[in-house]
Amino acid sequence: MDTHKIKMIRERLAASSAPVALTGAGVSAESGVPTFRGPGGLWKTYKPEDLATPEAFERDPYLVWEWYNFRREKIASVSPNPAHYALAGLEASKPAFTLITQNVDGLHCLAGSRNVLEIHGSIWALRCTACGNSSENRDVPIEILPRCTCGGLLRPGVVWFGETLPEDTMNAAFEAAEKADFMMVAGTSGVVQPAASLVSVAKRAGAFTVEINTDATPLSDIMDERLEGRAGEILPLIITA
Ligand code: BJW
Ligand code: ZN
């Protein structure tokens, strides 16, 4: 690991008054949560159009719920890793820090982060397809097919392809990106929109941008710095003195 680069980035972060982190599945990979793309990724075995679209749920809610049960079981059995803890520590030392995650696993909260913008929702949230009511449910497995008190079918409270992101959460994320003077982008392939566009927003606003990833991504070229490696190893180096 390039210790000079780490030191420089750590100083940038220390001097920052509006730091932002954008995280993706790679940050939970070291906890044992499968990523979506790349080796061992969920989209290697499962087709997104069969499981992660509103049309798929309309067609076969049982199948979709089975898949979410399988993922809920996996996630319930794992713990946060040093990447999650480092980011939780940053919130404690820098209250102006904004954590934006595409992850639905809830591991940032479990590690102690309090203000997390979960732009793709949460696997522990349920939403009624009839009345729109949202609730939390941590049953593993959840009884298929779950029903709302109104009788409507409940769906996972996550954002599927073709769906809009939760408006308030996304507005807060764009606002943070527009004000950011430092942005670290960890463990995301950067191919899913509009999440990935947060990086260009921050960049245009003049933020210093750092990518932490085991591989290069389509975002790599626009970043000011890249740290190639595992988030669970690199984030604690940047964040802890
Ligand atoms: C490590 C590591 C370690 C491994 N350390 N690193 C503009 C252009 C083109 C397409 C679109 C566009 N605008 C919208 C679209 C369509 C679509 C989209 O983006 N498609 C592209 C894929 C082509 N977007 C949408 O549909 C979005 N909605 C939308 O835009 O609404 C507006 C609208 C509506 C109607 C009409 C028109 C517009 C919604 C996107 C929802 C994404 N949902 C999912 C599933 C969530 C629910 C669930 O989990 O079940 O979200 S898909 C999946 O991808 C999940 C993730 O949050 C998301 C991002 O994945 P992420 O986190 O980047 O993970 P991976 O696996 O891709 O990458 C892991 C990375 O980690 C890799 O780079 C590894 O190298 C690295 N890594 N181990 C560090 N230890
Ligand atoms: Zn309902």
PDB file of N, CA, C and O and ligand atoms in Angstrom, residues 128 130-133 148-152, ligand 2:
ATOM      1  N   CYS A 128     -46.485  -1.891   1.398  1.00  0.00           N
ATOM      2  CA  CYS A 128     -47.744  -2.451   0.919  1.00  0.00           C
ATOM      3  C   CYS A 128     -48.003  -2.008  -0.517  1.00  0.00           C
ATOM      4  O   CYS A 128     -47.935  -0.815  -0.836  1.00  0.00           O
ATOM      5  N   ALA A 130     -50.798  -2.119  -1.894  1.00  0.00           N
ATOM      6  CA  ALA A 130     -52.136  -1.537  -1.994  1.00  0.00           C
ATOM      7  C   ALA A 130     -52.191  -0.144  -1.364  1.00  0.00           C
ATOM      8  O   ALA A 130     -52.565   0.823  -2.024  1.00  0.00           O
ATOM      9  N   CYS A 131     -51.796  -0.029  -0.090  1.00  0.00           N
ATOM     10  CA  CYS A 131     -51.960   1.260   0.604  1.00  0.00           C
ATOM     11  C   CYS A 131     -50.658   2.042   0.717  1.00  0.00           C
ATOM     12  O   CYS A 131     -50.657   3.194   1.143  1.00  0.00           O
ATOM     13  N   GLY A 132     -49.531   1.424   0.372  1.00  0.00           N
ATOM     14  CA  GLY A 132     -48.255   2.149   0.377  1.00  0.00           C
ATOM     15  C   GLY A 132     -47.587   2.231   1.732  1.00  0.00           C
ATOM     16  O   GLY A 132     -46.467   2.767   1.846  1.00  0.00           O
ATOM     17  N   ASN A 133     -48.235   1.693   2.768  1.00  0.00           N
ATOM     18  CA  ASN A 133     -47.679   1.755   4.117  1.00  0.00           C
ATOM     19  C   ASN A 133     -46.350   0.998   4.205  1.00  0.00           C
ATOM     20  O   ASN A 133     -46.206  -0.083   3.646  1.00  0.00           O
ATOM     21  N   CYS A 148     -50.351  -6.987   4.408  1.00  0.00           N
ATOM     22  CA  CYS A 148     -50.518  -5.766   5.204  1.00  0.00           C
ATOM     23  C   CYS A 148     -51.801  -5.888   6.030  1.00  0.00           C
ATOM     24  O   CYS A 148     -52.668  -6.713   5.704  1.00  0.00           O
ATOM     25  N   THR A 149     -51.937  -5.050   7.067  1.00  0.00           N
ATOM     26  CA  THR A 149     -53.176  -5.048   7.853  1.00  0.00           C
ATOM     27  C   THR A 149     -54.384  -4.695   6.983  1.00  0.00           C
ATOM     28  O   THR A 149     -55.509  -5.079   7.283  1.00  0.00           O
ATOM     29  N   CYS A 150     -54.125  -3.989   5.854  1.00  0.00           N
ATOM     30  CA  CYS A 150     -55.222  -3.630   4.942  1.00  0.00           C
ATOM     31  C   CYS A 150     -55.579  -4.793   4.018  1.00  0.00           C
ATOM     32  O   CYS A 150     -56.515  -4.699   3.225  1.00  0.00           O
ATOM     33  N   GLY A 151     -54.802  -5.879   4.079  1.00  0.00           N
ATOM     34  CA  GLY A 151     -55.066  -7.037   3.219  1.00  0.00           C
ATOM     35  C   GLY A 151     -54.202  -7.069   1.965  1.00  0.00           C
ATOM     36  O   GLY A 151     -54.124  -8.082   1.279  1.00  0.00           O
ATOM     37  N   GLY A 152     -53.541  -5.932   1.675  1.00  0.00           N
ATOM     38  CA  GLY A 152     -52.715  -5.847   0.456  1.00  0.00           C
ATOM     39  C   GLY A 152     -51.452  -6.694   0.567  1.00  0.00           C
ATOM     40  O   GLY A 152     -50.986  -7.013   1.663  1.00  0.00           O
TER      41      GLY A 152
HETATM   42 ZN    ZN B   2     -51.728  -1.911   3.087  1.00  0.00          ZN
END
